mmCIF file of C-alpha atoms and ligand atoms in Angstrom:
data_model
loop_
_atom_site.group_PDB
_atom_site.id
_atom_site.type_symbol
_atom_site.label_atom_id
_atom_site.label_comp_id
_atom_site.label_asym_id
_atom_site.label_seq_id
_atom_site.Cartn_x
_atom_site.Cartn_y
_atom_site.Cartn_z
ATOM 1 C CA MET S 26 -0.047 0.019 -0.078
ATOM 2 C CA ASN S 27 2.832 2.582 1.132
ATOM 3 C CA LYS S 28 4.460 2.534 -2.271
ATOM 4 C CA LYS S 29 1.255 3.463 -3.986
ATOM 5 C CA LEU S 30 0.600 6.383 -1.425
ATOM 6 C CA ARG S 31 0.726 9.614 -2.686
ATOM 7 C CA ILE S 32 -1.265 13.413 -1.261
ATOM 8 C CA THR S 33 -4.547 13.820 -2.644
ATOM 9 C CA SER S 34 -5.242 16.963 -1.276
ATOM 10 C CA ILE S 35 -4.373 19.629 1.258
ATOM 11 C CA ASP S 36 -6.661 21.272 3.510
ATOM 12 C CA ILE S 37 -4.709 24.604 5.209
ATOM 13 C CA TYR S 38 -6.820 26.351 8.519
ATOM 14 C CA LYS S 39 -6.129 29.759 9.655
ATOM 15 C CA SER S 40 -6.267 29.798 13.723
ATOM 16 C CA ASP S 41 -6.342 32.892 16.109
ATOM 17 C CA ILE S 42 -6.336 31.998 19.910
ATOM 18 C CA LYS S 43 -5.836 34.982 22.321
ATOM 19 C CA LEU S 44 -3.158 35.298 24.587
ATOM 20 C CA LYS S 45 -4.223 35.536 28.026
ATOM 21 C CA GLU S 46 -2.274 38.660 28.451
ATOM 22 C CA PRO S 47 0.252 39.856 25.765
ATOM 23 C CA PHE S 48 4.042 38.716 26.056
ATOM 24 C CA LYS S 49 6.687 41.297 25.752
ATOM 25 C CA ILE S 50 10.153 40.044 24.400
ATOM 26 C CA ALA S 51 12.874 42.682 23.111
ATOM 27 C CA ILE S 52 11.802 42.400 20.027
ATOM 28 C CA MET S 53 8.133 41.883 19.843
ATOM 29 C CA GLU S 54 4.828 41.727 21.417
ATOM 30 C CA ILE S 55 2.449 39.600 20.585
ATOM 31 C CA PHE S 56 -1.508 39.605 21.647
ATOM 32 C CA ALA S 57 -2.264 36.657 19.831
ATOM 33 C CA SER S 58 -1.153 33.012 18.675
ATOM 34 C CA GLN S 59 -1.852 33.246 14.695
ATOM 35 C CA SER S 60 -0.994 29.835 13.484
ATOM 36 C CA ILE S 61 -1.989 28.253 10.357
ATOM 37 C CA PHE S 62 -2.578 23.956 10.255
ATOM 38 C CA VAL S 63 -2.159 21.722 8.085
ATOM 39 C CA LYS S 64 -3.802 18.699 7.208
ATOM 40 C CA ILE S 65 -2.137 16.435 4.322
ATOM 41 C CA ASN S 66 -4.259 13.747 3.746
ATOM 42 C CA SER S 67 -3.472 10.398 1.240
ATOM 43 C CA ASN S 68 -5.260 8.134 -0.873
ATOM 44 C CA ALA S 69 -4.972 5.622 2.293
ATOM 45 C CA GLY S 70 -7.508 7.620 4.089
ATOM 46 C CA LEU S 71 -4.606 8.246 6.658
ATOM 47 C CA TYR S 72 -3.072 12.056 7.203
ATOM 48 C CA GLY S 73 -0.962 14.236 8.906
ATOM 49 C CA PHE S 74 -0.941 17.230 10.479
ATOM 50 C CA GLY S 75 1.334 20.341 10.639
ATOM 51 C CA GLU S 76 1.155 23.678 12.271
ATOM 52 C CA ALA S 77 2.924 26.462 11.920
ATOM 53 C CA ASN S 78 2.997 29.579 14.473
ATOM 54 C CA PRO S 79 4.920 32.618 13.536
ATOM 55 C CA PHE S 80 7.069 35.292 15.110
ATOM 56 C CA TRP S 81 7.437 38.387 12.513
ATOM 57 C CA GLY S 82 10.105 39.814 14.402
ATOM 58 C CA ILE S 83 12.333 36.495 14.153
ATOM 59 C CA THR S 84 11.304 34.613 11.476
ATOM 60 C CA GLY S 85 10.025 37.648 9.177
ATOM 61 C CA GLU S 86 6.783 35.336 8.967
ATOM 62 C CA THR S 87 3.235 36.333 9.431
ATOM 63 C CA GLN S 88 -0.076 34.670 9.353
ATOM 64 C CA SER S 89 -0.665 35.923 5.753
ATOM 65 C CA ILE S 90 2.222 35.917 4.668
ATOM 66 C CA ASN S 91 1.965 31.604 5.189
ATOM 67 C CA LEU S 92 -1.424 31.688 4.365
ATOM 68 C CA ALA S 93 0.001 32.878 0.877
ATOM 69 C CA GLY S 94 2.723 30.220 0.995
ATOM 70 C CA ALA S 95 0.757 26.826 2.015
ATOM 71 C CA VAL S 96 -0.738 27.311 -1.195
ATOM 72 C CA ASP S 97 2.072 27.690 -3.089
ATOM 73 C CA LEU S 98 4.133 24.589 -1.067
ATOM 74 C CA SER S 99 0.657 22.488 -1.130
ATOM 75 C CA LYS S 100 0.132 22.684 -5.409
ATOM 76 C CA LEU S 101 3.832 21.493 -5.039
ATOM 77 C CA LEU S 102 3.253 18.421 -3.092
ATOM 78 C CA LEU S 103 -0.150 17.040 -4.911
ATOM 79 C CA ASP S 104 -0.114 13.851 -6.182
ATOM 80 C CA LYS S 105 3.589 13.402 -4.772
ATOM 81 C CA ASN S 106 4.848 10.352 -2.267
ATOM 82 C CA PRO S 107 4.334 11.710 1.353
ATOM 83 C CA LEU S 108 6.934 8.671 2.727
ATOM 84 C CA ASN S 109 9.500 9.779 0.757
ATOM 85 C CA ILE S 110 10.415 13.147 3.252
ATOM 86 C CA GLU S 111 14.033 13.495 1.888
ATOM 87 C CA GLU S 112 12.661 14.173 -1.065
ATOM 88 C CA ARG S 113 9.737 16.335 -0.248
ATOM 89 C CA MET S 114 11.815 18.694 1.905
ATOM 90 C CA ARG S 115 14.306 18.631 -0.743
ATOM 91 C CA GLU S 116 11.568 20.667 -2.898
ATOM 92 C CA ILE S 117 10.158 22.438 -0.258
ATOM 93 C CA ASN S 118 13.070 23.955 1.332
ATOM 94 C CA GLY S 119 14.323 24.719 -2.778
ATOM 95 C CA PHE S 120 10.661 26.139 -3.173
ATOM 96 C CA LEU S 121 10.544 28.478 -0.026
ATOM 97 C CA VAL S 122 14.222 29.329 1.101
ATOM 98 C CA HIS S 123 13.008 31.394 4.158
ATOM 99 C CA ASN S 124 9.674 31.074 5.360
ATOM 100 C CA SER S 125 11.331 28.428 8.258
ATOM 101 C CA THR S 126 8.058 28.457 10.015
ATOM 102 C CA LEU S 127 5.739 27.534 7.406
ATOM 103 C CA ARG S 128 7.892 24.799 6.047
ATOM 104 C CA SER S 129 8.316 22.838 9.755
ATOM 105 C CA ALA S 130 4.103 22.740 9.641
ATOM 106 C CA PHE S 131 4.523 20.920 6.015
ATOM 107 C CA ASP S 132 7.872 18.940 7.010
ATOM 108 C CA MET S 133 5.431 17.350 10.840
ATOM 109 C CA ALA S 134 2.615 16.982 8.902
ATOM 110 C CA LEU S 135 4.772 14.719 6.750
ATOM 111 C CA TYR S 136 6.212 12.379 10.037
ATOM 112 C CA ASP S 137 3.094 12.451 11.281
ATOM 113 C CA LEU S 138 1.631 10.977 8.208
ATOM 114 C CA LEU S 139 4.841 8.549 7.805
ATOM 115 C CA GLY S 140 4.604 7.980 11.204
ATOM 116 C CA LYS S 141 0.813 6.489 11.101
ATOM 117 C CA ALA S 142 2.115 4.716 8.223
ATOM 118 C CA ALA S 143 4.228 3.303 9.654
ATOM 119 C CA GLY S 144 2.389 2.497 12.693
ATOM 120 C CA LEU S 145 4.875 3.945 15.233
ATOM 121 C CA PRO S 146 4.609 6.803 18.035
ATOM 122 C CA LEU S 147 6.504 9.648 16.387
ATOM 123 C CA TYR S 148 9.820 9.433 18.872
ATOM 124 C CA ALA S 149 10.300 5.399 17.913
ATOM 125 C CA LEU S 150 10.229 6.431 14.294
ATOM 126 C CA LEU S 151 13.195 8.817 14.826
ATOM 127 C CA GLY S 152 14.817 5.606 15.948
ATOM 128 C CA GLY S 153 14.796 7.348 19.546
ATOM 129 C CA GLY S 154 12.877 5.762 22.922
ATOM 130 C CA LYS S 155 10.256 7.329 24.762
ATOM 131 C CA ARG S 156 11.218 9.813 27.787
ATOM 132 C CA THR S 157 9.834 11.645 30.512
ATOM 133 C CA PHE S 158 10.707 15.697 30.632
ATOM 134 C CA TRP S 159 10.685 18.785 32.301
ATOM 135 C CA THR S 160 9.756 22.376 30.447
ATOM 136 C CA ASP S 161 9.933 25.682 32.425
ATOM 137 C CA ASN S 162 7.619 28.436 32.164
ATOM 138 C CA THR S 163 8.799 31.696 30.378
ATOM 139 C CA ILE S 164 8.359 35.363 31.819
ATOM 140 C CA GLY S 165 7.879 37.983 29.305
ATOM 141 C CA ILE S 166 9.577 41.799 29.863
ATOM 142 C CA GLY S 167 7.433 43.267 32.658
ATOM 143 C CA GLU S 168 8.149 45.053 35.993
ATOM 144 C CA PRO S 169 10.380 43.741 38.688
ATOM 145 C CA ASP S 170 8.446 43.570 40.961
ATOM 146 C CA VAL S 171 5.875 41.197 39.224
ATOM 147 C CA VAL S 172 8.462 38.935 37.040
ATOM 148 C CA ALA S 173 9.413 38.436 40.472
ATOM 149 C CA GLN S 174 5.366 37.903 41.745
ATOM 150 C CA LYS S 175 5.251 35.573 38.121
ATOM 151 C CA ALA S 176 8.016 33.717 38.849
ATOM 152 C CA VAL S 177 6.477 32.700 42.732
ATOM 153 C CA GLU S 178 3.415 31.745 41.136
ATOM 154 C CA PHE S 179 5.500 28.964 38.636
ATOM 155 C CA LYS S 180 7.756 27.701 41.921
ATOM 156 C CA ASN S 181 4.475 27.378 43.781
ATOM 157 C CA GLN S 182 2.960 25.451 40.943
ATOM 158 C CA GLY S 183 5.917 23.006 41.132
ATOM 159 C CA PHE S 184 8.360 24.315 37.914
ATOM 160 C CA GLN S 185 11.414 23.446 38.182
ATOM 161 C CA ALA S 186 13.359 26.281 35.947
ATOM 162 C CA VAL S 187 12.211 29.194 35.321
ATOM 163 C CA LYS S 188 12.522 31.732 32.293
ATOM 164 C CA VAL S 189 13.246 34.889 32.090
ATOM 165 C CA LYS S 190 12.921 37.549 29.568
ATOM 166 C CA LEU S 191 15.304 40.041 29.760
ATOM 167 C CA GLY S 192 17.240 42.597 27.163
ATOM 168 C CA THR S 193 15.965 45.992 28.383
ATOM 169 C CA THR S 194 19.119 47.974 30.265
ATOM 170 C CA PHE S 195 21.252 47.333 32.796
ATOM 171 C CA ASP S 196 19.023 48.778 35.607
ATOM 172 C CA MET S 197 15.898 47.174 34.970
ATOM 173 C CA ASP S 198 17.258 43.681 33.496
ATOM 174 C CA THR S 199 19.379 42.704 37.424
ATOM 175 C CA LYS S 200 16.785 44.150 39.182
ATOM 176 C CA ARG S 201 14.578 41.624 37.292
ATOM 177 C CA ILE S 202 16.638 39.285 38.130
ATOM 178 C CA LYS S 203 17.841 39.953 41.576
ATOM 179 C CA LYS S 204 14.281 40.550 42.689
ATOM 180 C CA ILE S 205 13.288 37.429 41.657
ATOM 181 C CA ARG S 206 16.310 35.215 43.487
ATOM 182 C CA GLU S 207 15.536 36.868 46.424
ATOM 183 C CA ALA S 208 12.052 35.950 46.011
ATOM 184 C CA ILE S 209 12.436 32.274 44.947
ATOM 185 C CA GLY S 210 15.032 31.392 47.080
ATOM 186 C CA ASP S 211 18.357 29.313 45.862
ATOM 187 C CA ASP S 212 16.658 26.275 44.846
ATOM 188 C CA LEU S 213 15.030 26.829 41.193
ATOM 189 C CA PRO S 214 17.861 27.231 38.126
ATOM 190 C CA ILE S 215 16.945 31.091 36.453
ATOM 191 C CA ARG S 216 17.284 30.817 32.407
ATOM 192 C CA THR S 217 17.394 33.819 30.864
ATOM 193 C CA ASP S 218 16.949 34.885 27.335
ATOM 194 C CA ALA S 219 17.652 38.212 26.047
ATOM 195 C CA ASN S 220 16.373 38.262 22.532
ATOM 196 C CA GLN S 221 19.303 40.331 20.768
ATOM 197 C CA GLY S 222 18.079 43.106 22.499
ATOM 198 C CA TRP S 223 22.007 44.217 23.969
ATOM 199 C CA ASP S 224 25.289 45.310 21.983
ATOM 200 C CA TYR S 225 28.304 43.964 23.399
ATOM 201 C CA ASN S 226 29.056 46.078 25.970
ATOM 202 C CA THR S 227 25.893 46.253 27.832
ATOM 203 C CA ALA S 228 25.747 42.067 27.493
ATOM 204 C CA VAL S 229 28.843 41.599 28.934
ATOM 205 C CA ASN S 230 28.514 44.255 31.568
ATOM 206 C CA ILE S 231 25.071 42.245 33.093
ATOM 207 C CA LEU S 232 25.871 38.779 32.597
ATOM 208 C CA HIS S 233 29.189 39.796 34.755
ATOM 209 C CA ALA S 234 26.242 41.025 37.356
ATOM 210 C CA LEU S 235 24.201 38.133 37.003
ATOM 211 C CA GLU S 236 27.469 35.720 37.555
ATOM 212 C CA SER S 237 26.629 35.284 40.859
ATOM 213 C CA MET S 238 22.658 34.466 40.693
ATOM 214 C CA GLY S 239 22.534 30.865 39.525
ATOM 215 C CA ILE S 240 21.823 32.146 35.827
ATOM 216 C CA GLU S 241 21.427 28.379 33.444
ATOM 217 C CA TYR S 242 22.666 30.020 30.469
ATOM 218 C CA CYS S 243 21.422 33.486 28.707
ATOM 219 C CA GLU S 244 19.932 33.077 25.009
ATOM 220 C CA GLN S 245 20.965 34.999 22.132
ATOM 221 C CA PRO S 246 22.350 38.479 23.435
ATOM 222 C CA ILE S 247 22.733 39.758 20.713
ATOM 223 C CA ALA S 248 22.032 40.645 17.022
ATOM 224 C CA TYR S 249 21.625 37.266 15.911
ATOM 225 C CA TRP S 250 23.813 37.795 13.037
ATOM 226 C CA ASP S 251 26.673 38.864 14.940
ATOM 227 C CA TYR S 252 28.548 35.503 15.921
ATOM 228 C CA GLU S 253 31.979 37.082 16.003
ATOM 229 C CA ASN S 254 30.270 38.779 19.271
ATOM 230 C CA LEU S 255 28.717 36.388 20.253
ATOM 231 C CA ARG S 256 32.025 34.358 20.791
ATOM 232 C CA ARG S 257 33.885 38.109 22.531
ATOM 233 C CA ILE S 258 30.553 37.267 24.684
ATOM 234 C CA ARG S 259 31.333 34.438 25.997
ATOM 235 C CA GLN S 260 35.296 34.144 26.597
ATOM 236 C CA ASN S 261 33.927 37.147 28.849
ATOM 237 C CA THR S 262 31.244 35.762 31.334
ATOM 238 C CA SER S 263 31.234 32.136 32.864
ATOM 239 C CA ILE S 264 27.700 32.181 32.249
ATOM 240 C CA ALA S 265 26.701 29.505 29.744
ATOM 241 C CA ILE S 266 25.741 31.068 26.315
ATOM 242 C CA MET S 267 23.110 29.889 24.094
ATOM 243 C CA ALA S 268 22.612 30.445 20.359
ATOM 244 C CA ASP S 269 18.598 31.227 19.620
ATOM 245 C CA GLU S 270 18.192 34.009 16.949
ATOM 246 C CA SER S 271 21.670 32.681 15.360
ATOM 247 C CA LEU S 272 20.636 29.704 14.785
ATOM 248 C CA PHE S 273 18.304 28.452 12.224
ATOM 249 C CA ASP S 274 19.414 25.151 10.471
ATOM 250 C CA HIS S 275 21.876 23.278 10.541
ATOM 251 C CA HIS S 276 24.238 25.388 8.116
ATOM 252 C CA ASP S 277 24.077 28.295 10.892
ATOM 253 C CA ALA S 278 25.005 25.520 13.304
ATOM 254 C CA PHE S 279 28.199 24.274 11.536
ATOM 255 C CA LYS S 280 29.451 27.747 11.423
ATOM 256 C CA LEU S 281 28.070 28.184 15.568
ATOM 257 C CA ALA S 282 30.354 25.658 16.600
ATOM 258 C CA SER S 283 33.366 26.084 14.277
ATOM 259 C CA MET S 284 33.853 29.549 16.034
ATOM 260 C CA GLY S 285 32.999 28.595 19.451
ATOM 261 C CA CYS S 286 30.075 30.669 19.587
ATOM 262 C CA CYS S 287 28.224 29.502 22.682
ATOM 263 C CA ASP S 288 27.449 26.431 25.000
ATOM 264 C CA TYR S 289 24.175 25.500 23.727
ATOM 265 C CA PHE S 290 22.149 25.310 20.805
ATOM 266 C CA ASN S 291 18.482 26.200 20.738
ATOM 267 C CA ILE S 292 16.572 23.878 18.084
ATOM 268 C CA LYS S 293 13.069 25.321 17.299
ATOM 269 C CA LEU S 294 11.066 23.358 14.597
ATOM 270 C CA SER S 295 9.911 27.103 13.453
ATOM 271 C CA LYS S 296 13.152 28.457 12.961
ATOM 272 C CA SER S 297 14.672 24.852 11.458
ATOM 273 C CA GLY S 298 11.838 24.779 8.981
ATOM 274 C CA GLY S 299 11.166 21.241 10.614
ATOM 275 C CA ILE S 300 12.232 17.984 12.229
ATOM 276 C CA HIS S 301 14.160 17.057 9.222
ATOM 277 C CA THR S 302 16.615 19.579 9.830
ATOM 278 C CA ALA S 303 16.207 20.099 13.503
ATOM 279 C CA LEU S 304 17.977 16.382 12.730
ATOM 280 C CA LYS S 305 20.766 17.465 11.669
ATOM 281 C CA ILE S 306 21.726 20.994 13.391
ATOM 282 C CA ASN S 307 21.719 17.985 16.806
ATOM 283 C CA ALA S 308 23.907 15.796 14.619
ATOM 284 C CA ILE S 309 26.592 18.951 14.210
ATOM 285 C CA ALA S 310 25.819 20.100 18.343
ATOM 286 C CA GLU S 311 26.878 16.292 19.411
ATOM 287 C CA GLY S 312 29.694 15.997 17.058
ATOM 288 C CA ALA S 313 31.165 19.845 18.385
ATOM 289 C CA GLY S 314 30.091 18.803 22.319
ATOM 290 C CA ILE S 315 27.211 21.332 22.567
ATOM 291 C CA ILE S 316 24.388 19.814 24.664
ATOM 292 C CA CYS S 317 20.344 21.740 22.574
ATOM 293 C CA MET S 318 17.804 22.881 24.077
ATOM 294 C CA VAL S 319 14.294 22.803 22.469
ATOM 295 C CA GLY S 320 12.221 25.790 22.180
ATOM 296 C CA CYS S 321 9.062 27.440 20.651
ATOM 297 C CA MET S 322 7.151 30.117 19.954
ATOM 298 C CA THR S 323 3.118 30.159 21.199
ATOM 299 C CA SER S 324 2.000 27.042 19.021
ATOM 300 C CA THR S 325 -0.887 25.264 20.448
ATOM 301 C CA ARG S 326 -0.230 21.759 22.160
ATOM 302 C CA LEU S 327 0.121 19.673 18.344
ATOM 303 C CA GLY S 328 3.400 21.731 17.346
ATOM 304 C CA LEU S 329 4.463 21.517 20.801
ATOM 305 C CA THR S 330 4.125 17.722 20.478
ATOM 306 C CA ALA S 331 6.024 17.244 17.872
ATOM 307 C CA ALA S 332 8.596 18.976 19.111
ATOM 308 C CA ALA S 333 8.128 17.213 22.588
ATOM 309 C CA HIS S 334 8.656 13.676 20.086
ATOM 310 C CA VAL S 335 12.781 14.978 18.932
ATOM 311 C CA ILE S 336 13.532 15.759 23.196
ATOM 312 C CA SER S 337 12.563 12.237 23.531
ATOM 313 C CA ALA S 338 14.422 10.778 20.960
ATOM 314 C CA ARG S 339 17.716 12.754 21.271
ATOM 315 C CA PRO S 340 19.488 12.195 24.365
ATOM 316 C CA ASN S 341 21.646 15.474 23.205
ATOM 317 C CA ILE S 342 18.875 17.361 24.077
ATOM 318 C CA LYS S 343 19.045 18.004 27.422
ATOM 319 C CA PHE S 344 16.750 21.105 27.681
ATOM 320 C CA ALA S 345 12.819 21.759 27.016
ATOM 321 C CA ASP S 346 11.020 25.144 26.503
ATOM 322 C CA LEU S 347 8.301 24.197 25.235
ATOM 323 C CA ASP S 348 5.260 25.860 27.791
ATOM 324 C CA GLY S 349 3.456 28.057 24.397
ATOM 325 C CA HIS S 350 0.337 26.732 24.880
ATOM 326 C CA MET S 351 0.022 27.548 28.500
ATOM 327 C CA MET S 352 0.309 31.552 27.117
ATOM 328 C CA LEU S 353 -2.994 30.759 25.325
ATOM 329 C CA LYS S 354 -6.784 31.242 26.328
ATOM 330 C CA GLU S 355 -7.955 28.529 24.473
ATOM 331 C CA ASP S 356 -6.590 24.041 23.964
ATOM 332 C CA PRO S 357 -8.478 23.021 20.733
ATOM 333 C CA ILE S 358 -5.701 20.188 20.963
ATOM 334 C CA ILE S 359 -6.374 16.242 21.552
ATOM 335 C CA GLY S 360 -4.905 13.732 22.478
ATOM 336 C CA GLY S 361 -0.721 15.179 22.045
ATOM 337 C CA ALA S 362 1.810 15.403 24.874
ATOM 338 C CA GLN S 363 0.148 16.161 28.523
ATOM 339 C CA TYR S 364 1.319 17.867 30.403
ATOM 340 C CA ASN S 365 1.439 17.512 34.308
ATOM 341 C CA VAL S 366 2.303 21.371 35.809
ATOM 342 C CA GLY S 367 5.707 21.023 33.892
ATOM 343 C CA GLU S 368 6.606 17.155 33.542
ATOM 344 C CA ILE S 369 5.556 16.221 29.137
ATOM 345 C CA ASN S 370 4.572 12.999 28.725
ATOM 346 C CA LEU S 371 3.892 11.146 25.082
ATOM 347 C CA PRO S 372 1.471 9.808 24.067
ATOM 348 C CA ASP S 373 1.886 5.790 22.408
ATOM 349 C CA THR S 374 -0.572 6.649 19.253
ATOM 350 C CA PRO S 375 1.120 6.811 16.050
ATOM 351 C CA GLY S 376 2.378 9.633 14.078
ATOM 352 C CA HIS S 377 2.734 12.652 16.798
ATOM 353 C CA GLY S 378 -0.814 11.565 18.152
ATOM 354 C CA ALA S 379 -2.089 15.074 17.844
ATOM 355 C CA ASP S 380 -5.332 15.551 16.378
ATOM 356 C CA ILE S 381 -7.347 19.001 16.240
ATOM 357 C CA ASP S 382 -10.804 19.446 17.765
ATOM 358 C CA PRO S 383 -13.111 19.198 14.609
ATOM 359 C CA ASP S 384 -15.105 22.185 16.186
ATOM 360 C CA PHE S 385 -12.868 23.919 16.428
ATOM 361 C CA LEU S 386 -11.471 23.578 13.003
ATOM 362 C CA ASN S 387 -15.213 24.217 12.151
ATOM 363 C CA LEU S 388 -14.540 27.729 12.964
ATOM 364 C CA CYS S 389 -11.869 28.671 11.454
ATOM 365 C CA GLU S 390 -11.365 29.724 7.797
ATOM 366 C CA CYS S 391 -9.748 26.826 5.279
ATOM 367 C CA ILE S 392 -8.372 26.206 2.370
ATOM 368 C CA THR S 393 -8.706 23.229 0.153
ATOM 369 C CA ILE S 394 -6.029 22.411 -2.593
ATOM 370 C CA LYS S 395 -6.630 18.964 -5.038
HETATM 371 MG MG1 MG K 5 14.858 32.675 22.997
#
């Protein structure tokens, strides 16, 4: 059957879910999770679901851009074999050079379909095992007292690490971390993320001031393109440096590793263009002695579930930042990864195991390409 499997149609859904509260980072502020879902249908009745959740300030994609691009990518895939992911991703990546978030939705849907055709959950399809792991929970940019209060809430809920968005001024950023550390005590690690908000000197000064405050790592202190200064910052602080916006694909991974720019990689499917390239990044990381995290944008649990399978399948991925759906007012996902506070448990159903509530989909604008 599988030899003759082909893509018969693709449904593209426009999904808008409000955030519980606005989420502010150094380079942008968002108010809603504006995903598109793609459903790749095959002649065998099997389908795969993928999600693209755009952060325009990072990948240059908006929901409207992704809707238009999804129509073109769908036309490219019609009638082809969905199981040959190597070939399909070569076509997709060759057709749209950037738009990594959109490409990841198609990648995710193809892997979902492959898992269903093989009768294997995604982590097993990737040759990995099932493990339970924890995600941190992220606090956006806010007043020091307010972010400290949030950190206490997360600690009381049982989270084992908090991630704090920084990237403003020396005074405000150091005050935020000082207040949080005083409020939560010394037990929990604090992860920080400047989202490119600092320049070289500010980064070195702030990181130096934070060195005694139990910081697990700092993500992306400076602009995404500034590899040379990222390397210099790493040399000038004892806090581990994690590349995020500087790292999209395996080519970036190779450069960052070769130059010694960072201790850790933050892989996101929305930057890598999906699982296919995420695995290549992790392989380069492993070869270079770099430990990985898998992070997210403000996806629903569908996108997060696909990412969670990748974490489960690759022991070199030691950190998880899969908290996006916790910011959403609605959870339209059926099945998928289950969260016990921050502890993530994967399903054993074939594919990624996440589906979307039909009642929710019925309310979404939908384009079908066939
Ligand atoms: Mg980040």
